[in-house]
């Protein structure tokens, strides 16, 4: 059978949806029992998450709101989640900006809890806390440059569950850079045409050429290409 290939985010969301379908009521990891009539948190979309953050930031009258600020705050919060940083970390007390970020973070988590919501960045801790087996088949991590502490925690869980894991990276393509000191634009374009013909003869059909001043040179370049 072919393996199921999913982006990392999509795999987590799908695992959470399956978990909700199989276990529609909240489960206490410690006792293994279910709470009556208490469902799992509702997963927020990116837009819904932004709306909640925007509402929190705009409620601060002393802060000048901007979309850039919103993106910076969300990015910082996501990194804190991925690196498993606690909002009560004393390092947040060092500057006014970090203290403000800490207040927003705590308020954000409070609203999530009150409204029964969860974000994508919180899925791994939640699923591991209820001891849900996310995957039963081997897991292949493809083209990850590095792993966050949250992902390493997930890998440790797979290891404890006896789920085989593999890591796969694409082979690096060898490249060779050459420099041509042309006397003028005419010679440069002549050498470009010769190089293009050579690459086409070698069987390359997708060739990219970067022309810094293409807007000014486009007409001349079109004529040269048509001639050749």
PDB file of C-alpha atoms in Angstrom:
ATOM      1  CA  UNK A   1       0.000   0.000   0.000  1.00  0.00           C
ATOM      2  CA  UNK A   2       1.103   3.521  -0.716  1.00  0.00           C
ATOM      3  CA  UNK A   3       1.774   5.628   2.401  1.00  0.00           C
ATOM      4  CA  UNK A   4      -0.632   8.433   3.225  1.00  0.00           C
ATOM      5  CA  UNK A   5       1.201  11.660   2.428  1.00  0.00           C
ATOM      6  CA  UNK A   6      -0.054  14.693   4.331  1.00  0.00           C
ATOM      7  CA  UNK A   7       1.444  18.060   5.285  1.00  0.00           C
ATOM      8  CA  UNK A   8       2.379  18.159   8.952  1.00  0.00           C
ATOM      9  CA  UNK A   9      -0.428  20.579   9.848  1.00  0.00           C
ATOM     10  CA  UNK A  10      -3.035  18.588   7.943  1.00  0.00           C
ATOM     11  CA  UNK A  11      -1.957  15.346   9.654  1.00  0.00           C
ATOM     12  CA  UNK A  12      -2.425  16.865  13.118  1.00  0.00           C
ATOM     13  CA  UNK A  13      -5.812  18.349  12.273  1.00  0.00           C
ATOM     14  CA  UNK A  14      -7.004  15.069  10.770  1.00  0.00           C
ATOM     15  CA  UNK A  15      -5.826  13.158  13.869  1.00  0.00           C
ATOM     16  CA  UNK A  16      -7.787  15.561  16.096  1.00  0.00           C
ATOM     17  CA  UNK A  17     -10.910  15.213  13.950  1.00  0.00           C
ATOM     18  CA  UNK A  18     -10.677  11.422  14.141  1.00  0.00           C
ATOM     19  CA  UNK A  19     -10.186  11.619  17.893  1.00  0.00           C
ATOM     20  CA  UNK A  20     -13.327  13.751  18.232  1.00  0.00           C
ATOM     21  CA  UNK A  21     -15.260  11.256  16.143  1.00  0.00           C
ATOM     22  CA  UNK A  22     -14.109   8.208  18.130  1.00  0.00           C
ATOM     23  CA  UNK A  23     -14.217   9.847  21.566  1.00  0.00           C
ATOM     24  CA  UNK A  24     -16.793  12.665  21.403  1.00  0.00           C
ATOM     25  CA  UNK A  25     -16.620  13.304  25.156  1.00  0.00           C
ATOM     26  CA  UNK A  26     -13.613  14.615  27.081  1.00  0.00           C
ATOM     27  CA  UNK A  27     -11.449  11.956  28.657  1.00  0.00           C
ATOM     28  CA  UNK A  28      -9.409  12.362  31.811  1.00  0.00           C
ATOM     29  CA  UNK A  29      -5.945  11.012  31.145  1.00  0.00           C
ATOM     30  CA  UNK A  30      -5.300  10.181  34.793  1.00  0.00           C
ATOM     31  CA  UNK A  31      -8.469   8.153  35.476  1.00  0.00           C
ATOM     32  CA  UNK A  32      -9.390   7.064  31.948  1.00  0.00           C
ATOM     33  CA  UNK A  33     -13.003   8.094  32.576  1.00  0.00           C
ATOM     34  CA  UNK A  34     -15.235  10.431  30.599  1.00  0.00           C
ATOM     35  CA  UNK A  35     -16.890  13.596  31.793  1.00  0.00           C
ATOM     36  CA  UNK A  36     -20.595  13.701  31.112  1.00  0.00           C
ATOM     37  CA  UNK A  37     -21.744  16.095  28.390  1.00  0.00           C
ATOM     38  CA  UNK A  38     -18.328  17.737  28.084  1.00  0.00           C
ATOM     39  CA  UNK A  39     -17.031  17.767  24.535  1.00  0.00           C
ATOM     40  CA  UNK A  40     -13.516  18.407  23.352  1.00  0.00           C
ATOM     41  CA  UNK A  41     -12.454  21.969  22.531  1.00  0.00           C
ATOM     42  CA  UNK A  42     -13.475  23.348  19.153  1.00  0.00           C
ATOM     43  CA  UNK A  43     -10.491  23.772  16.825  1.00  0.00           C
ATOM     44  CA  UNK A  44     -10.085  27.364  15.639  1.00  0.00           C
ATOM     45  CA  UNK A  45      -9.171  28.174  12.056  1.00  0.00           C
ATOM     46  CA  UNK A  46      -6.319  30.609  11.345  1.00  0.00           C
ATOM     47  CA  UNK A  47      -8.837  33.391  10.694  1.00  0.00           C
ATOM     48  CA  UNK A  48     -10.731  32.732  13.933  1.00  0.00           C
ATOM     49  CA  UNK A  49      -7.485  32.666  15.887  1.00  0.00           C
ATOM     50  CA  UNK A  50      -6.462  36.012  14.375  1.00  0.00           C
ATOM     51  CA  UNK A  51      -9.871  37.469  15.252  1.00  0.00           C
ATOM     52  CA  UNK A  52      -9.468  36.516  18.904  1.00  0.00           C
ATOM     53  CA  UNK A  53      -5.945  37.923  19.101  1.00  0.00           C
ATOM     54  CA  UNK A  54      -7.014  41.106  17.296  1.00  0.00           C
ATOM     55  CA  UNK A  55      -9.847  41.611  19.783  1.00  0.00           C
ATOM     56  CA  UNK A  56      -7.468  41.208  22.733  1.00  0.00           C
ATOM     57  CA  UNK A  57      -4.857  43.606  21.365  1.00  0.00           C
ATOM     58  CA  UNK A  58      -7.402  46.254  20.389  1.00  0.00           C
ATOM     59  CA  UNK A  59      -8.868  46.171  23.900  1.00  0.00           C
ATOM     60  CA  UNK A  60      -5.609  47.716  25.136  1.00  0.00           C
ATOM     61  CA  UNK A  61      -6.255  51.463  24.815  1.00  0.00           C
ATOM     62  CA  UNK A  62      -2.596  52.386  25.330  1.00  0.00           C
ATOM     63  CA  UNK A  63      -1.475  50.271  22.355  1.00  0.00           C
ATOM     64  CA  UNK A  64      -1.567  51.497  18.757  1.00  0.00           C
ATOM     65  CA  UNK A  65      -2.941  48.536  16.841  1.00  0.00           C
ATOM     66  CA  UNK A  66      -1.586  47.458  13.463  1.00  0.00           C
ATOM     67  CA  UNK A  67      -1.744  44.284  11.390  1.00  0.00           C
ATOM     68  CA  UNK A  68       2.037  44.087  11.679  1.00  0.00           C
ATOM     69  CA  UNK A  69       1.754  44.005  15.462  1.00  0.00           C
ATOM     70  CA  UNK A  70      -0.911  41.311  15.230  1.00  0.00           C
ATOM     71  CA  UNK A  71       1.290  39.109  13.027  1.00  0.00           C
ATOM     72  CA  UNK A  72       4.301  39.619  15.322  1.00  0.00           C
ATOM     73  CA  UNK A  73       2.334  38.696  18.450  1.00  0.00           C
ATOM     74  CA  UNK A  74       0.807  35.578  16.857  1.00  0.00           C
ATOM     75  CA  UNK A  75       4.195  34.496  15.491  1.00  0.00           C
ATOM     76  CA  UNK A  76       5.820  34.944  18.922  1.00  0.00           C
ATOM     77  CA  UNK A  77       3.022  32.984  20.604  1.00  0.00           C
ATOM     78  CA  UNK A  78       3.254  30.147  18.052  1.00  0.00           C
ATOM     79  CA  UNK A  79       7.019  29.909  18.590  1.00  0.00           C
ATOM     80  CA  UNK A  80       6.491  29.766  22.349  1.00  0.00           C
ATOM     81  CA  UNK A  81       4.051  26.900  21.856  1.00  0.00           C
ATOM     82  CA  UNK A  82       6.385  25.018  19.538  1.00  0.00           C
ATOM     83  CA  UNK A  83       9.309  25.475  21.913  1.00  0.00           C
ATOM     84  CA  UNK A  84       7.171  24.566  24.947  1.00  0.00           C
ATOM     85  CA  UNK A  85       7.759  27.838  26.782  1.00  0.00           C
ATOM     86  CA  UNK A  86       5.557  28.460  29.803  1.00  0.00           C
ATOM     87  CA  UNK A  87       3.724  31.820  29.944  1.00  0.00           C
ATOM     88  CA  UNK A  88       4.738  32.085  33.611  1.00  0.00           C
ATOM     89  CA  UNK A  89       8.421  32.084  32.648  1.00  0.00           C
ATOM     90  CA  UNK A  90      10.145  34.844  34.706  1.00  0.00           C
ATOM     91  CA  UNK A  91      12.051  36.038  31.625  1.00  0.00           C
ATOM     92  CA  UNK A  92       8.834  37.722  30.472  1.00  0.00           C
ATOM     93  CA  UNK A  93       9.147  40.169  33.379  1.00  0.00           C
ATOM     94  CA  UNK A  94      12.332  41.807  32.090  1.00  0.00           C
ATOM     95  CA  UNK A  95      10.826  44.434  29.743  1.00  0.00           C
ATOM     96  CA  UNK A  96       7.526  46.268  29.331  1.00  0.00           C
ATOM     97  CA  UNK A  97       7.043  44.642  25.915  1.00  0.00           C
ATOM     98  CA  UNK A  98       7.506  41.087  27.204  1.00  0.00           C
ATOM     99  CA  UNK A  99       5.250  41.784  30.190  1.00  0.00           C
ATOM    100  CA  UNK A 100       2.567  43.059  27.821  1.00  0.00           C
ATOM    101  CA  UNK A 101       2.964  39.978  25.639  1.00  0.00           C
ATOM    102  CA  UNK A 102       2.643  37.755  28.725  1.00  0.00           C
ATOM    103  CA  UNK A 103      -0.610  39.489  29.744  1.00  0.00           C
ATOM    104  CA  UNK A 104      -2.056  39.049  26.266  1.00  0.00           C
ATOM    105  CA  UNK A 105      -0.978  35.411  26.222  1.00  0.00           C
ATOM    106  CA  UNK A 106      -2.628  34.635  29.574  1.00  0.00           C
ATOM    107  CA  UNK A 107      -5.780  36.472  28.513  1.00  0.00           C
ATOM    108  CA  UNK A 108      -5.831  34.547  25.220  1.00  0.00           C
ATOM    109  CA  UNK A 109      -5.547  31.202  27.014  1.00  0.00           C
ATOM    110  CA  UNK A 110      -8.236  32.225  29.490  1.00  0.00           C
ATOM    111  CA  UNK A 111     -10.660  33.027  26.679  1.00  0.00           C
ATOM    112  CA  UNK A 112      -9.857  29.726  24.954  1.00  0.00           C
ATOM    113  CA  UNK A 113     -10.638  27.870  28.159  1.00  0.00           C
ATOM    114  CA  UNK A 114     -13.843  29.804  28.855  1.00  0.00           C
ATOM    115  CA  UNK A 115     -15.188  29.290  25.355  1.00  0.00           C
ATOM    116  CA  UNK A 116     -14.014  25.686  24.923  1.00  0.00           C
ATOM    117  CA  UNK A 117     -11.585  26.404  22.088  1.00  0.00           C
ATOM    118  CA  UNK A 118      -8.204  25.099  20.995  1.00  0.00           C
ATOM    119  CA  UNK A 119      -5.651  26.158  18.401  1.00  0.00           C
ATOM    120  CA  UNK A 120      -3.549  24.093  16.056  1.00  0.00           C
ATOM    121  CA  UNK A 121      -0.387  24.771  18.091  1.00  0.00           C
ATOM    122  CA  UNK A 122      -2.020  23.169  21.122  1.00  0.00           C
ATOM    123  CA  UNK A 123      -3.109  19.927  19.447  1.00  0.00           C
ATOM    124  CA  UNK A 124      -0.014  17.859  20.231  1.00  0.00           C
ATOM    125  CA  UNK A 125      -0.005  18.580  24.003  1.00  0.00           C
ATOM    126  CA  UNK A 126      -3.766  17.974  24.167  1.00  0.00           C
ATOM    127  CA  UNK A 127      -3.707  14.669  22.281  1.00  0.00           C
ATOM    128  CA  UNK A 128      -0.709  13.395  24.222  1.00  0.00           C
ATOM    129  CA  UNK A 129      -2.313  14.418  27.517  1.00  0.00           C
ATOM    130  CA  UNK A 130      -5.375  12.254  26.818  1.00  0.00           C
ATOM    131  CA  UNK A 131      -3.039   9.462  25.678  1.00  0.00           C
ATOM    132  CA  UNK A 132      -4.549   9.188  22.225  1.00  0.00           C
ATOM    133  CA  UNK A 133      -2.605   7.126  19.691  1.00  0.00           C
ATOM    134  CA  UNK A 134      -2.345   9.575  16.814  1.00  0.00           C
ATOM    135  CA  UNK A 135      -1.010   7.038  14.318  1.00  0.00           C
ATOM    136  CA  UNK A 136      -0.854   3.255  14.281  1.00  0.00           C
ATOM    137  CA  UNK A 137       1.356   2.838  11.212  1.00  0.00           C
ATOM    138  CA  UNK A 138       5.006   3.882  10.711  1.00  0.00           C
ATOM    139  CA  UNK A 139       5.613   7.622  10.491  1.00  0.00           C
ATOM    140  CA  UNK A 140       7.983   9.108   7.918  1.00  0.00           C
ATOM    141  CA  UNK A 141       9.208  12.664   8.533  1.00  0.00           C
ATOM    142  CA  UNK A 142       9.931  14.102   5.092  1.00  0.00           C
ATOM    143  CA  UNK A 143      12.048  17.210   4.362  1.00  0.00           C
ATOM    144  CA  UNK A 144      12.185  18.706   7.868  1.00  0.00           C
ATOM    145  CA  UNK A 145      15.156  21.072   8.220  1.00  0.00           C
ATOM    146  CA  UNK A 146      14.958  20.806  11.995  1.00  0.00           C
ATOM    147  CA  UNK A 147      12.528  19.712  14.704  1.00  0.00           C
ATOM    148  CA  UNK A 148      10.968  21.874  17.400  1.00  0.00           C
ATOM    149  CA  UNK A 149      10.889  20.651  21.019  1.00  0.00           C
ATOM    150  CA  UNK A 150       7.167  20.006  20.558  1.00  0.00           C
ATOM    151  CA  UNK A 151       7.859  17.759  17.555  1.00  0.00           C
ATOM    152  CA  UNK A 152      10.661  16.000  19.446  1.00  0.00           C
ATOM    153  CA  UNK A 153       8.209  15.366  22.274  1.00  0.00           C
ATOM    154  CA  UNK A 154       5.831  13.802  19.743  1.00  0.00           C
ATOM    155  CA  UNK A 155       8.634  11.623  18.386  1.00  0.00           C
ATOM    156  CA  UNK A 156       9.456  10.453  21.922  1.00  0.00           C
ATOM    157  CA  UNK A 157       5.802   9.498  22.350  1.00  0.00           C
ATOM    158  CA  UNK A 158       5.853   7.485  19.118  1.00  0.00           C
ATOM    159  CA  UNK A 159       9.015   5.756  20.324  1.00  0.00           C
ATOM    160  CA  UNK A 160       7.371   4.842  23.637  1.00  0.00           C
ATOM    161  CA  UNK A 161       4.351   3.490  21.737  1.00  0.00           C
ATOM    162  CA  UNK A 162       6.590   1.340  19.544  1.00  0.00           C
ATOM    163  CA  UNK A 163       5.618   3.169  16.351  1.00  0.00           C
ATOM    164  CA  UNK A 164       8.452   2.992  13.793  1.00  0.00           C
ATOM    165  CA  UNK A 165       9.730   6.350  12.566  1.00  0.00           C
ATOM    166  CA  UNK A 166      11.899   7.296   9.624  1.00  0.00           C
ATOM    167  CA  UNK A 167      13.392  10.542   8.406  1.00  0.00           C
ATOM    168  CA  UNK A 168      13.779  11.267   4.705  1.00  0.00           C
ATOM    169  CA  UNK A 169      15.451  14.208   2.982  1.00  0.00           C
ATOM    170  CA  UNK A 170      15.775  14.960  -0.703  1.00  0.00           C
ATOM    171  CA  UNK A 171      19.225  14.522  -2.155  1.00  0.00           C
ATOM    172  CA  UNK A 172      21.104  17.753  -2.605  1.00  0.00           C
ATOM    173  CA  UNK A 173      21.528  18.666  -6.229  1.00  0.00           C
ATOM    174  CA  UNK A 174      25.072  19.518  -7.204  1.00  0.00           C
ATOM    175  CA  UNK A 175      25.480  22.859  -8.931  1.00  0.00           C
ATOM    176  CA  UNK A 176      28.334  24.658 -10.628  1.00  0.00           C
ATOM    177  CA  UNK A 177      28.551  28.427 -10.880  1.00  0.00           C
ATOM    178  CA  UNK A 178      30.457  30.126 -13.682  1.00  0.00           C
ATOM    179  CA  UNK A 179      31.103  33.826 -14.288  1.00  0.00           C
ATOM    180  CA  UNK A 180      31.371  35.473 -17.710  1.00  0.00           C
ATOM    181  CA  UNK A 181      32.834  38.962 -17.996  1.00  0.00           C
ATOM    182  CA  UNK A 182      31.166  40.131 -21.221  1.00  0.00           C
ATOM    183  CA  UNK A 183      32.479  43.207 -23.007  1.00  0.00           C
ATOM    184  CA  UNK A 184      28.983  44.571 -23.616  1.00  0.00           C
ATOM    185  CA  UNK A 185      25.275  43.613 -23.651  1.00  0.00           C
ATOM    186  CA  UNK A 186      25.520  42.239 -27.181  1.00  0.00           C
ATOM    187  CA  UNK A 187      28.215  39.718 -26.260  1.00  0.00           C
ATOM    188  CA  UNK A 188      26.350  38.812 -23.069  1.00  0.00           C
ATOM    189  CA  UNK A 189      23.176  37.995 -25.018  1.00  0.00           C
ATOM    190  CA  UNK A 190      25.155  36.042 -27.633  1.00  0.00           C
ATOM    191  CA  UNK A 191      26.696  33.902 -24.895  1.00  0.00           C
ATOM    192  CA  UNK A 192      23.271  33.482 -23.321  1.00  0.00           C
ATOM    193  CA  UNK A 193      21.831  32.122 -26.607  1.00  0.00           C
ATOM    194  CA  UNK A 194      24.741  29.681 -26.976  1.00  0.00           C
ATOM    195  CA  UNK A 195      24.248  28.509 -23.401  1.00  0.00           C
ATOM    196  CA  UNK A 196      20.499  28.053 -23.920  1.00  0.00           C
ATOM    197  CA  UNK A 197      21.060  26.011 -27.086  1.00  0.00           C
ATOM    198  CA  UNK A 198      23.564  23.838 -25.208  1.00  0.00           C
ATOM    199  CA  UNK A 199      21.159  23.171 -22.344  1.00  0.00           C
ATOM    200  CA  UNK A 200      18.303  22.328 -24.728  1.00  0.00           C
ATOM    201  CA  UNK A 201      20.544  19.862 -26.576  1.00  0.00           C
ATOM    202  CA  UNK A 202      21.387  18.262 -23.207  1.00  0.00           C
ATOM    203  CA  UNK A 203      17.676  17.587 -22.733  1.00  0.00           C
ATOM    204  CA  UNK A 204      16.785  20.406 -20.338  1.00  0.00           C
ATOM    205  CA  UNK A 205      13.324  21.783 -21.113  1.00  0.00           C
ATOM    206  CA  UNK A 206      12.745  24.005 -18.066  1.00  0.00           C
ATOM    207  CA  UNK A 207      15.428  26.673 -17.955  1.00  0.00           C
ATOM    208  CA  UNK A 208      15.309  29.847 -15.878  1.00  0.00           C
ATOM    209  CA  UNK A 209      17.125  33.054 -16.787  1.00  0.00           C
ATOM    210  CA  UNK A 210      17.250  36.056 -14.465  1.00  0.00           C
ATOM    211  CA  UNK A 211      17.454  39.429 -16.224  1.00  0.00           C
ATOM    212  CA  UNK A 212      17.897  42.248 -13.640  1.00  0.00           C
ATOM    213  CA  UNK A 213      16.648  45.015 -15.947  1.00  0.00           C
ATOM    214  CA  UNK A 214      14.047  42.948 -17.783  1.00  0.00           C
ATOM    215  CA  UNK A 215      11.520  45.802 -17.929  1.00  0.00           C
ATOM    216  CA  UNK A 216      13.902  47.860 -20.085  1.00  0.00           C
ATOM    217  CA  UNK A 217      15.441  44.961 -22.008  1.00  0.00           C
ATOM    218  CA  UNK A 218      12.315  42.855 -22.652  1.00  0.00           C
ATOM    219  CA  UNK A 219      11.743  44.059 -26.252  1.00  0.00           C
ATOM    220  CA  UNK A 220      15.378  43.504 -27.275  1.00  0.00           C
ATOM    221  CA  UNK A 221      15.466  40.109 -25.593  1.00  0.00           C
ATOM    222  CA  UNK A 222      12.248  39.035 -27.344  1.00  0.00           C
ATOM    223  CA  UNK A 223      13.745  39.924 -30.744  1.00  0.00           C
ATOM    224  CA  UNK A 224      16.936  37.983 -29.995  1.00  0.00           C
ATOM    225  CA  UNK A 225      14.990  34.927 -28.841  1.00  0.00           C
ATOM    226  CA  UNK A 226      12.771  35.061 -31.953  1.00  0.00           C
ATOM    227  CA  UNK A 227      15.826  35.326 -34.214  1.00  0.00           C
ATOM    228  CA  UNK A 228      17.459  32.284 -32.611  1.00  0.00           C
TER     229      UNK A 228
END
